[in-house]
Tab-separated table of C-alpha atoms in Angstrom:
chain	number	residue	atom	x	y	z
A	4	GLY	CA	-4.487	-15.143	-13.135
A	5	ILE	CA	-3.619	-12.045	-15.362
A	6	ARG	CA	-0.537	-13.881	-16.490
A	7	GLY	CA	-2.613	-16.663	-17.682
A	8	MET	CA	-5.302	-14.139	-19.398
A	9	ILE	CA	-2.487	-12.533	-21.204
A	10	GLU	CA	-1.039	-15.951	-22.433
A	11	LYS	CA	-4.443	-16.975	-23.466
A	12	ASP	CA	-4.471	-13.958	-25.725
A	13	ALA	CA	-7.712	-12.567	-23.606
A	14	TYR	CA	-9.333	-9.638	-24.728
A	15	CYS	CA	-7.431	-6.221	-23.513
A	16	PRO	CA	-10.264	-4.851	-21.909
A	17	ASP	CA	-10.853	-7.612	-19.784
A	18	ILE	CA	-7.374	-7.617	-18.876
A	19	LEU	CA	-7.107	-3.993	-18.011
A	20	THR	CA	-10.168	-4.346	-15.731
A	21	GLN	CA	-8.348	-7.367	-13.762
A	22	VAL	CA	-5.137	-5.174	-13.686
A	23	ALA	CA	-7.584	-2.191	-11.929
A	24	ALA	CA	-9.131	-4.623	-9.570
A	25	VAL	CA	-5.641	-6.014	-8.527
A	26	ASN	CA	-4.534	-2.328	-7.946
A	27	ALA	CA	-7.719	-1.585	-6.058
A	28	ALA	CA	-7.121	-4.174	-3.574
A	29	LEU	CA	-3.482	-3.865	-3.135
A	30	HIS	CA	-4.474	0.103	-1.996
A	31	ALA	CA	-7.149	-0.921	0.183
A	32	LEU	CA	-4.327	-3.173	2.195
A	33	GLU	CA	-1.808	-0.632	1.728
A	34	ARG	CA	-4.061	1.958	3.572
A	35	GLU	CA	-5.083	-0.884	6.161
A	36	LEU	CA	-1.355	-1.776	6.886
A	37	LEU	CA	-0.772	2.051	7.078
A	38	ALA	CA	-3.463	2.701	9.763
A	39	SER	CA	-2.524	-0.354	11.760
A	40	HIS	CA	1.136	0.654	11.675
A	41	ILE	CA	0.050	4.243	12.971
A	42	ARG	CA	-2.422	2.701	15.516
A	43	THR	CA	0.488	0.454	16.806
A	44	CYS	CA	4.176	0.838	16.228
A	45	VAL	CA	3.957	4.534	15.522
A	46	THR	CA	1.849	5.389	18.712
A	47	GLU	CA	4.068	3.332	21.012
A	48	ASP	CA	7.230	4.613	19.548
A	49	ILE	CA	5.880	8.348	20.562
A	50	ARG	CA	4.596	7.289	23.966
A	51	ALA	CA	8.066	6.059	24.687
A	52	GLY	CA	9.529	9.304	23.550
A	53	ARG	CA	11.073	7.962	20.029
A	54	GLU	CA	10.380	10.979	17.874
A	55	ASP	CA	12.470	9.927	15.148
A	56	THR	CA	9.176	7.686	14.426
A	57	VAL	CA	7.584	10.565	12.960
A	58	GLU	CA	10.179	11.319	10.563
A	59	GLU	CA	10.271	7.713	9.130
A	60	LEU	CA	6.298	8.030	9.027
A	61	VAL	CA	6.452	10.944	6.813
A	62	ASP	CA	9.030	9.474	4.468
A	63	THR	CA	7.005	6.493	4.397
A	64	LEU	CA	3.984	8.767	3.368
A	65	HIS	CA	6.149	10.316	0.780
A	66	LYS	CA	6.957	7.158	-0.958
A	67	LEU	CA	3.526	5.815	-0.985
A	68	MET	CA	2.433	9.329	-2.573
A	69	ARG	CA	4.516	8.942	-5.534
């Protein structure tokens, strides 16, 4: 949709508004995926004694916070 707006030479603020909406949707998805990962995979790994999962989670959080 955004590509089409650019190709049709849409008004820049309208394109920027759409980009912001896409970014917000992606961030919401990111938060949901992270929460699900912590509730399932990370929790199961810690219960199974795989402590390295915590470091992996910390590394993932660092990447997400850039």
